XYZ file of C-alpha atoms in Angstrom:
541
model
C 14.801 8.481 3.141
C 12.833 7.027 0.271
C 15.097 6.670 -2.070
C 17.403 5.029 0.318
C 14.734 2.680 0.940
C 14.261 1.736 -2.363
C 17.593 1.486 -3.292
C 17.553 -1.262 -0.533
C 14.944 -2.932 -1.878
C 16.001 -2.860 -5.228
C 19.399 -4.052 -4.063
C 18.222 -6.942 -1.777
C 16.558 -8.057 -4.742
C 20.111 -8.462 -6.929
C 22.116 -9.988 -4.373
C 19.168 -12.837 -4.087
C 19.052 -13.291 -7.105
C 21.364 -16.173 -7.723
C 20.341 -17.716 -5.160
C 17.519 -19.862 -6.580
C 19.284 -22.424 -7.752
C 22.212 -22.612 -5.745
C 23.037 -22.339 -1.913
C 26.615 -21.617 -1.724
C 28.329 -19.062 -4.341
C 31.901 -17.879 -4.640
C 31.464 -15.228 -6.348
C 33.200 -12.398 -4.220
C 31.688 -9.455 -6.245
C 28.908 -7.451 -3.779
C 26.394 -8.299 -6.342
C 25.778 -11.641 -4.807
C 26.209 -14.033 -1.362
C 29.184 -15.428 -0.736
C 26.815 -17.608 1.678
C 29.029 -19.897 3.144
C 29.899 -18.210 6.259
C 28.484 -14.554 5.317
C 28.350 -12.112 8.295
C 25.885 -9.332 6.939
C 26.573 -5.751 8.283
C 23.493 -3.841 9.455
C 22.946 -2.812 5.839
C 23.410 -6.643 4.015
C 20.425 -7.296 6.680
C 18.151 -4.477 5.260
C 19.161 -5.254 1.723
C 18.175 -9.406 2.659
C 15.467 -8.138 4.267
C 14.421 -5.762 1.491
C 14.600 -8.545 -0.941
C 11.503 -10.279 0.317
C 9.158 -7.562 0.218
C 9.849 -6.340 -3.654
C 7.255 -9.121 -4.813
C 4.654 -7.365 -2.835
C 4.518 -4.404 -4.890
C 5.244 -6.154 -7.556
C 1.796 -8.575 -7.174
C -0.159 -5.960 -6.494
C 0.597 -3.466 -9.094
C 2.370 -4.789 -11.834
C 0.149 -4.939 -15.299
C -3.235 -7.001 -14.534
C -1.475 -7.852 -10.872
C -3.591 -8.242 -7.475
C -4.690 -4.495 -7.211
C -6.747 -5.316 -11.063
C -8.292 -8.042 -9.717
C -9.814 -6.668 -6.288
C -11.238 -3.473 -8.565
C -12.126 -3.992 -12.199
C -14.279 -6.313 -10.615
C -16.261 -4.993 -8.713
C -19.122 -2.311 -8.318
C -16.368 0.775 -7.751
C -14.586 0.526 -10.993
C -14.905 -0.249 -14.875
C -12.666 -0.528 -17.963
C -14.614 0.155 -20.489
C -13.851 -0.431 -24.343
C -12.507 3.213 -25.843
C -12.038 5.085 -28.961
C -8.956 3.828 -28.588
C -9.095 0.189 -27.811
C -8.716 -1.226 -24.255
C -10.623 -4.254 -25.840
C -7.783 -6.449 -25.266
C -9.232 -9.709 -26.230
C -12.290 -9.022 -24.193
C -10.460 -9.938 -20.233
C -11.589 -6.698 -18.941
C -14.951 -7.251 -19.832
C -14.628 -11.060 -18.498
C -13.727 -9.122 -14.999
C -16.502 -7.094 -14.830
C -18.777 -9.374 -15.948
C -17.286 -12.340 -13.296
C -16.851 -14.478 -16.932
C -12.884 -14.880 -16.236
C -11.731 -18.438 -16.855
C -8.100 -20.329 -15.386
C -6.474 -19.181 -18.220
C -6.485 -15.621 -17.884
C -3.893 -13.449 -17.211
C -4.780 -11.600 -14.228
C -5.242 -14.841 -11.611
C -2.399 -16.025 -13.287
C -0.236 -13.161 -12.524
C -1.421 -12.773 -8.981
C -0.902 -16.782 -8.761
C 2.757 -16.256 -9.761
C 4.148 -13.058 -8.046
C 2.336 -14.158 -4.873
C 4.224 -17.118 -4.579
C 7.302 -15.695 -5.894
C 7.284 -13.601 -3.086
C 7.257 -16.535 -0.622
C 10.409 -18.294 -2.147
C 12.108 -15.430 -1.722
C 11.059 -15.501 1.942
C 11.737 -19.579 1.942
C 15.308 -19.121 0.535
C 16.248 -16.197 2.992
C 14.960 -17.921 6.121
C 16.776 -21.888 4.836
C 20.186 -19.695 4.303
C 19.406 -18.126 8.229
C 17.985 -21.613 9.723
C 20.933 -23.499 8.011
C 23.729 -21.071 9.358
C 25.135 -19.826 6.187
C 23.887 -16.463 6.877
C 24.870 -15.742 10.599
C 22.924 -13.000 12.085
C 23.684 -13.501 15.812
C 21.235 -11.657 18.298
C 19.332 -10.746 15.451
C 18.333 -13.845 14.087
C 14.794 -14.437 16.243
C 13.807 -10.993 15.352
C 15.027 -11.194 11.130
C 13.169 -14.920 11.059
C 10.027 -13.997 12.917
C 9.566 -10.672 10.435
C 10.332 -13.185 7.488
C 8.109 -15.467 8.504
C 5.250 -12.572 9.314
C 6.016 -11.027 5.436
C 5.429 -14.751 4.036
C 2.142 -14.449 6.318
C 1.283 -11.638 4.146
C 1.747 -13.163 1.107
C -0.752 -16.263 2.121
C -3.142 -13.309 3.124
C -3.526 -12.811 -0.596
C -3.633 -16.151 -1.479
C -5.949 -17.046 0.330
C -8.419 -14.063 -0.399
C -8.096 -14.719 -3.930
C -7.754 -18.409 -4.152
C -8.813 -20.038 -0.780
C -7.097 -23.312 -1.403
C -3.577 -23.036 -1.925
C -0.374 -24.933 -1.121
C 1.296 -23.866 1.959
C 5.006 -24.249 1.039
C 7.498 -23.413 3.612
C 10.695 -25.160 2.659
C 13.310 -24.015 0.243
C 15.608 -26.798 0.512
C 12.933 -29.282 -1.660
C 14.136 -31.966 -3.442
C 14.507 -32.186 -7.344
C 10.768 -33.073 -8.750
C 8.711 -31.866 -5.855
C 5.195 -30.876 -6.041
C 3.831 -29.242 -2.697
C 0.015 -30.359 -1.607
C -2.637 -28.106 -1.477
C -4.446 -27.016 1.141
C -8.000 -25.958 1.974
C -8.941 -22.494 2.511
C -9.097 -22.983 6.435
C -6.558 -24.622 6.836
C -4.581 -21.887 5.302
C -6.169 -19.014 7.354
C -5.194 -21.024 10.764
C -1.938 -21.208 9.289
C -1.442 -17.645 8.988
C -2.960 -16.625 12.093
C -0.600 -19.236 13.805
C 2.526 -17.524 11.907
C 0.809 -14.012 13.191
C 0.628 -14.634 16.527
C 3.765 -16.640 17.441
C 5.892 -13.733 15.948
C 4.550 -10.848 16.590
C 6.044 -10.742 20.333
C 9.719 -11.023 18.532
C 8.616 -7.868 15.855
C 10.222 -4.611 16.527
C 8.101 -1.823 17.923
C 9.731 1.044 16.622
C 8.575 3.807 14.097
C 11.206 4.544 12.843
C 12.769 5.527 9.140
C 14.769 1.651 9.526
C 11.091 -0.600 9.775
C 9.683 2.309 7.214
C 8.277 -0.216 4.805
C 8.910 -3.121 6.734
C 6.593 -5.317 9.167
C 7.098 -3.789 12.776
C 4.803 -5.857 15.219
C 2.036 -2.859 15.013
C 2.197 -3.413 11.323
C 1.929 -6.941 12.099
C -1.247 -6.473 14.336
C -2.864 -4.868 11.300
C -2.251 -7.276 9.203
C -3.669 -9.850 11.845
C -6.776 -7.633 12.438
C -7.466 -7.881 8.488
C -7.584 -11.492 8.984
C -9.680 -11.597 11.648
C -12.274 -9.337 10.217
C -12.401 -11.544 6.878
C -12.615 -14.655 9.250
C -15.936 -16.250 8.708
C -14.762 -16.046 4.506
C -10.861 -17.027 5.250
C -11.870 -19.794 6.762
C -15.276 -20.901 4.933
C -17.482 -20.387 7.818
C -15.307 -22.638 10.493
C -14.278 -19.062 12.352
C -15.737 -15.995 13.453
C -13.050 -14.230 15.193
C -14.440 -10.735 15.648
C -13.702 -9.990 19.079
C -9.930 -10.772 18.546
C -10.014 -8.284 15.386
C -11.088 -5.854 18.213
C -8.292 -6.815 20.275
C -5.588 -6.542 17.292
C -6.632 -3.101 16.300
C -6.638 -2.009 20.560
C -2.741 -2.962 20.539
C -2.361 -0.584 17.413
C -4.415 2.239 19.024
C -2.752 1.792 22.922
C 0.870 1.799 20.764
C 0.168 5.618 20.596
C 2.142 5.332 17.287
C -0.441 6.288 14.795
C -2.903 9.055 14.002
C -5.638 10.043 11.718
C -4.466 12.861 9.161
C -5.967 16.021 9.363
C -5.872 16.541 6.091
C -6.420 13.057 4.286
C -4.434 13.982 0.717
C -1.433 13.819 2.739
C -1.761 10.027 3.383
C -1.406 10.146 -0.801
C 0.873 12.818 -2.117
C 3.923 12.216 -3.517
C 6.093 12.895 -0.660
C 3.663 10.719 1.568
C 6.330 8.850 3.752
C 6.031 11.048 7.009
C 2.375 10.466 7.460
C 1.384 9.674 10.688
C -1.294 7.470 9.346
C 0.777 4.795 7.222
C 1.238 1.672 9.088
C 2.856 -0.236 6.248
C 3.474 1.370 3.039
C 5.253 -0.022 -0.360
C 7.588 2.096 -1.073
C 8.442 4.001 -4.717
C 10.476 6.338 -6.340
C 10.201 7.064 -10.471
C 13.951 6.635 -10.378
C 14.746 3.605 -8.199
C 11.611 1.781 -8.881
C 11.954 1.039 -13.050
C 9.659 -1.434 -14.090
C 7.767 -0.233 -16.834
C 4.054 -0.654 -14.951
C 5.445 -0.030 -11.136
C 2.630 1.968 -10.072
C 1.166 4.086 -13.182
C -2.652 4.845 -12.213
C -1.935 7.975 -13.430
C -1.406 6.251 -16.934
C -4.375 3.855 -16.850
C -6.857 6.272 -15.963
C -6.141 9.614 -17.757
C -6.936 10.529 -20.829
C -3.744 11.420 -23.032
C -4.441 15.191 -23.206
C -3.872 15.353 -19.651
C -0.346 14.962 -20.004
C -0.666 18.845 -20.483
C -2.187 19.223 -16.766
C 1.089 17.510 -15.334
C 3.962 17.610 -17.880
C 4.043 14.392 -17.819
C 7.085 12.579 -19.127
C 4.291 9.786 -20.921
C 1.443 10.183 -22.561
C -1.533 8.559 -20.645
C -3.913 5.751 -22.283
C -6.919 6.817 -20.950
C -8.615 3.320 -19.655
C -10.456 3.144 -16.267
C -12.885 4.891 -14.585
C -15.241 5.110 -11.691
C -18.468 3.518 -12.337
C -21.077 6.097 -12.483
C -23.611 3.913 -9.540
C -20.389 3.996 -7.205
C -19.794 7.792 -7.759
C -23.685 8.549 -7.083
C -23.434 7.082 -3.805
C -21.374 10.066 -2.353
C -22.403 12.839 -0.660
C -21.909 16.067 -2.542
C -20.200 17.993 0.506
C -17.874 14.512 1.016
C -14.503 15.842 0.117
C -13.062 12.460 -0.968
C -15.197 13.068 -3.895
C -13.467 15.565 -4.927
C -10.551 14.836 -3.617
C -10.609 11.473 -5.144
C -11.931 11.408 -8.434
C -10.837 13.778 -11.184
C -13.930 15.606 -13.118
C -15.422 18.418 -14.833
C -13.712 20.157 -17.725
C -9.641 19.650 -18.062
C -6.970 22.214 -18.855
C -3.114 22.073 -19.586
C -0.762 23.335 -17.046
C -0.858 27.150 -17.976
C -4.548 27.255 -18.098
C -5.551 26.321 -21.928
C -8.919 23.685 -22.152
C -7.753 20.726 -23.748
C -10.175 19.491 -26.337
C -10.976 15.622 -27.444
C -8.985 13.738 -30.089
C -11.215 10.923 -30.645
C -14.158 9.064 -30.731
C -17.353 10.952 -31.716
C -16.118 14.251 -29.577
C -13.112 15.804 -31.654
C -12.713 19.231 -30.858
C -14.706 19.229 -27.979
C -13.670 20.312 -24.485
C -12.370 17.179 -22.463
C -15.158 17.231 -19.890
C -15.139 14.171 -17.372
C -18.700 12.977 -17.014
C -20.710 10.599 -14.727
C -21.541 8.636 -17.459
C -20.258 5.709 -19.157
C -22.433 3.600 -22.239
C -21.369 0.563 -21.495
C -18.182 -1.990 -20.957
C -18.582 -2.593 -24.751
C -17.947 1.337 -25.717
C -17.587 4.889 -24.820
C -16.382 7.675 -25.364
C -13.505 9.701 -23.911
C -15.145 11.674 -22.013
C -16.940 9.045 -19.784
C -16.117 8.355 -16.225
C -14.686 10.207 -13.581
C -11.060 9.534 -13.104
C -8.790 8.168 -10.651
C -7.017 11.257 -8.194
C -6.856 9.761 -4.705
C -2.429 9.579 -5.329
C -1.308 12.940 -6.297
C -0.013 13.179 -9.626
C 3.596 15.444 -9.651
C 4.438 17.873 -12.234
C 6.791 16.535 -14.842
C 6.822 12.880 -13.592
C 7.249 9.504 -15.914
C 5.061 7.074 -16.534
C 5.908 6.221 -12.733
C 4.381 7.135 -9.800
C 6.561 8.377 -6.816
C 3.961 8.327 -4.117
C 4.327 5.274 -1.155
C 1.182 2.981 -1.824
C -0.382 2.851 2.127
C -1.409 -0.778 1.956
C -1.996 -0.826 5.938
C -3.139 2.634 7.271
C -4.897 3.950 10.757
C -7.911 4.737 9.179
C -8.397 1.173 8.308
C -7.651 0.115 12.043
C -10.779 2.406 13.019
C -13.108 1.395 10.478
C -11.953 -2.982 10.937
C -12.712 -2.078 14.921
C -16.027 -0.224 14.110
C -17.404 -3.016 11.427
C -16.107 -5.997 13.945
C -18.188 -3.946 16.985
C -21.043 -3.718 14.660
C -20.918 -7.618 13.735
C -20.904 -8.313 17.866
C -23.894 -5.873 18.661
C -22.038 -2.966 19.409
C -23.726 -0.452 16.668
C -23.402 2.923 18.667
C -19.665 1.588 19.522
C -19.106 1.091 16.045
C -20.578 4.473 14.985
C -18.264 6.314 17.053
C -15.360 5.475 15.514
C -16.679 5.406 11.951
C -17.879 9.337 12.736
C -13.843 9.860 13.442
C -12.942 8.840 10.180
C -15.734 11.122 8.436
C -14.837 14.121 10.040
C -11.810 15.487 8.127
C -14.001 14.892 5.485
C -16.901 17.168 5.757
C -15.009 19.731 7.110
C -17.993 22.803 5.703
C -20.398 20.656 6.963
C -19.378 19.156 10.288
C -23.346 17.909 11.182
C -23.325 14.948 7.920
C -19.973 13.534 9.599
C -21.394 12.531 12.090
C -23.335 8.732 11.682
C -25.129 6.772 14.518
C -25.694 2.547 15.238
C -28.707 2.831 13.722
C -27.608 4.069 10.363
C -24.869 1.700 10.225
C -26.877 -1.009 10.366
C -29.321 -0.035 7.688
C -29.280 -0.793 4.186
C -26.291 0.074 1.471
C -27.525 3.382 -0.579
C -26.191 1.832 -3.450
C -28.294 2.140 -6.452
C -28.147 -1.700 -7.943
C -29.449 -2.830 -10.937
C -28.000 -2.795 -14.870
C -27.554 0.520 -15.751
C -25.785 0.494 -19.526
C -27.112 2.044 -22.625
C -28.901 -1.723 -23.521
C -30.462 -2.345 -20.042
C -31.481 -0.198 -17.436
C -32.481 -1.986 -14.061
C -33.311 -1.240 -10.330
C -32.385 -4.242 -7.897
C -34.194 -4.077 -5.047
C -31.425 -6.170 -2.582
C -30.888 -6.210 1.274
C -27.080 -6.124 2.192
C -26.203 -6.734 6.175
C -24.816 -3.831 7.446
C -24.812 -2.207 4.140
C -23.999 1.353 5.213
C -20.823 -0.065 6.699
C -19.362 -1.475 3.281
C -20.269 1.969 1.969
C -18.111 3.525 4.457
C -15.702 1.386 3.494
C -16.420 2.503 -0.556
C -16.059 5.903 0.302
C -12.421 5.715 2.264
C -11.030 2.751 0.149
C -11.404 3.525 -3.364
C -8.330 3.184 -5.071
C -6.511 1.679 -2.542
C -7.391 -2.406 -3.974
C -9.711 -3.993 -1.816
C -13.402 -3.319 -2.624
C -13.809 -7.472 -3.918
C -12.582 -8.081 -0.430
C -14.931 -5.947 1.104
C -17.707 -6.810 -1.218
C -17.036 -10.899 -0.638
C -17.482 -10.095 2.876
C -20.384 -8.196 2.539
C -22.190 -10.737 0.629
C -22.547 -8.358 -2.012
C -19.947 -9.308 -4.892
C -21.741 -12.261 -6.325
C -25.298 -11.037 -5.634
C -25.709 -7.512 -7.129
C -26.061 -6.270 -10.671
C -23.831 -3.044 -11.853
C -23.742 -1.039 -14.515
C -22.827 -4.333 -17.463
C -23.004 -6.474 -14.617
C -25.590 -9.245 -13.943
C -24.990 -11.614 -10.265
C -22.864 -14.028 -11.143
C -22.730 -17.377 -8.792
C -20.460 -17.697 -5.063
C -18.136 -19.636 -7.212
C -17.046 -16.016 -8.289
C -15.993 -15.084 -4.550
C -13.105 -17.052 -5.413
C -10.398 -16.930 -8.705
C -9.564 -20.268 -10.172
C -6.403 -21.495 -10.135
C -4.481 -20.941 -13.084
C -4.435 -23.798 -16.046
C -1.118 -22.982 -15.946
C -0.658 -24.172 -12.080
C -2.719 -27.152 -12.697
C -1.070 -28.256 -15.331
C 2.606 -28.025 -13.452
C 1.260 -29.690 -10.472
C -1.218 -32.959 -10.339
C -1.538 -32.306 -6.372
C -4.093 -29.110 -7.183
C -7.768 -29.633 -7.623
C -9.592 -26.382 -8.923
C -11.964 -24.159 -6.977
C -15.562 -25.239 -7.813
C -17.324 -23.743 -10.237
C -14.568 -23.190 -12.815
């Protein structure tokens, strides 16, 4: 099923692909529209279809793409300078130390893909709206999950960026430059896309809407909104009780269920889990960009291509930050299950010793401990393990990323019930997310109101080999965003939560001092600036 997805996705994306400049082709080779007049079989709709939603993996995981800018940021991860380089000019370090300017690469990149992914929307839905792509009885259905994937795309924009253009037009004329909007004005925007076509989304679960934005998938993607409200909006909406309501349509569906056993929402062969909502879909042979999901290259170090047989040697680059991995409980599995540590052997059981830095010849032994974002040495950091890595794969993950999953519906419900006074509510449903995970030791999954809304455990402060620190810092709720540190790492999202929390701008980390709430949002790229007069940049930069 997942390959045939892909190869969907990947095909959608070449018969688009003329279309940007053009609206009518007569070219009669399948590689492209013949648009005048085109009657799509069932297939041509999942391939159009298809073609819309390759940008979102692409933004999000593609070299310094959406997923490095919600994490190298933040208190959960670090990319330290190594023996053997990962300087790069000094950008990683800008991230972590919330120094980034507009002309960066990694707002840049999310800038770009983002929006590329909504023209490919905008040129789908003018080709449907101006009847040169009939799709009879489908049409309301195709145009209203078009218009809820472009919905998704202004999600990110307007998380990252706040105040963007809101394009919806394809057919522009020659010279145009779209206006931008502010960051409410975008969030009502999305929220009125959201609602007005969810009703027309399919509700099946089914191998066909795999991938694709059924109406449940929709309603999670509406919840998120909701629960990021009072920052989407810059304080003009608090919408809590209709995140709630989102996330009780998902759980009434009956469609979706906590795993048992949590690696499963992760493995390789992760498309039959109960618990994926809405998953990007890959496959090492389909999926060929060079960077298409590789966390198994950023993180590990190159000896582990021994553990897996992998077809690539790693580069050994990101880690945990050592304050992030001391917040876990010991018994928690996702710590182990998580985070690769401890001592490292090849795949027939040899220990694999260090080739660089100041430990050659010494047993590659993952530590909690890093010397700071301007060195370290090999063995520093636990490493990322939440996506299995296969035997004998490339330099390409296989595994479906879960960007919308169940667990996430139960943990958006608990934190809005908290946030509306409902603590012991809230504390319910968080305890149903902890359980699979303290399986030994049943009696620590379980959390109450109170707890949640105490204080974050969260050891802040500098903690480098030049500074050592303790911050002594209130955060609202704080043991709910380290619920949502201890179910979310990996998956892109701990700036969001952070933001939200009050806690990205305000807290010191490892190398990192607060920065200013400028930093809750990326500039706009020089780049975008310079294209368009119409965009004013986000103060502060």
């Amino acid at each position: 099923m997942k390959s045939k997805l892909l190869y969907i996705s990947i095909l959608g994306a070449t018969l688009l692909s003329g279309l940007a400049s053009c609206t009518q082709l007569e070219d009669t080779n399948y590689n492209s529209i013949v648009a005048d007049g085109f009657v799509p079989t069932d297939e041509d709709v999942a391939s159009l279809l298809a073609s819309g939603y390759v940008s979102w993996r692409k933004t999000l995981l593609l070299w310094n793409g959406v997923a490095r800018a919600q994490m190298i940021s933040t208190d959960e991860d670090v990319l330290p300078a190594r023996p053997n380089g990962w300087v790069d000019g000094g950008v990683y370090k800008r991230m972590h130390q919330h120094k980034w300017t507009s002309e960066d690469d990694i707002p840049l990149q999310s800038w770009v893909r983002t929006y590329d992914g909504i023209n490919t929307c905008n040129r789908v839905l003018y080709q449907i709206e101006s009847g040169q792509i009939k799709l009879g009885d489908r049409e309301q259905a195709i145009v209203s999950e078009l218009k809820v994937l472009r919905a998704s795309y202004y999600y990110i924009l307007d998380d990252l960026f706040g105040n963007v253009p809101i394009v919806t037009k394809f057919d522009v004329p020659e010279g145009y430059l779209p206006e931008q909007h502010s960051r409410q004005e975008v969030y009502e925007f999305i929220i009125k896309e959201l609602t007005e076509n969810i009703p027309n989304l399919s509700e099946e679960v089914t191998s066909e809407y795999y991938g694709r934005f059924n109406k449940w998938a929709a309603y999670a993607l509406l919840a998120k909104m909701y629960i990021n409200s009072e920052v989407f909006s810059n304080g003009t909406h608090h919408d809590f009780d209709k995140c709630i309501s989102a996330c009780d349509e998902i759980m009434k569906s009956g469609k979706y269920e906590l795993e048992g056993v949590r690696k499963n929402v992760f493995a390789t062969k992760n498309e039959g889990s109960k618990e994926i909502i809405f998953a990007l879909p890959f496959d090492e042979t389909y999926v060929d960009d060079w960077n298409a999901f590789d966390f198994h290259m950023y993180s590990l170090q190159p000896e582990n291509q021994a553990t897996y047989n992998f077809q690539a040697t790693p580069w050994g680059g990101v880690c945990a930050v050592p304050q992030y991995i001391d917040t876990f409980d010991p018994d928690d599995k996702r710590l182990t299950d998580d985070f690769i540590s401890g001592t490292q052997f090849s795949a027939n059981g040899d220990t694999l010793k260090c080739t660089m830095g100041n430990l050659v010849g010494k047993p590659l032994t993952y530590v909690n401990k890093v010397n700071s974002i301007d060195g370290s040495e090999e063995n520093q950091g636990f490493r990322w393990g939440k996506f299995e890595y296969a035997q004998g794969i490339t330099n390409r993950l296989s595994n479906d990323f879960p960007l919308l999953r169940y667990a996430d519906i139960f943990l958006m419900k608990a934190e809005a019930l908290l946030r509306t006074g409902k603590a012991d509510e809230a504390a319910k449903l968080v305890t149903a997310v902890r359980l699979r995970n303290f399986a030994s030791h049943p009696d620590k999954a379980t959390v109450t109101g109170q707890q949640l809304l105490g204080n974050t455990c969260y050891d802040y402060g500098r903690r480098d080999n030049t500074s050592t620190s303790h911050q002594e810092i209130s955060i609202k709720y704080g043991r709910m965003l380290d619920e949502l540190g201890w179910e979310f790492s990996q998956e892109g999202r701990r700036r969001q939560d952070m933001v939200r929390f009050g806690a990205f701008s305000t807290c010191a980390w490892f190398s990192h001092d607060p920065s200013t709430d400028s930093r809750n949002l990326y500039p706009i790229p020089n780049k975008e600036l310079l294209a368009n007069g119409n965009l004013k940049q986000n103060p502060g930069y």
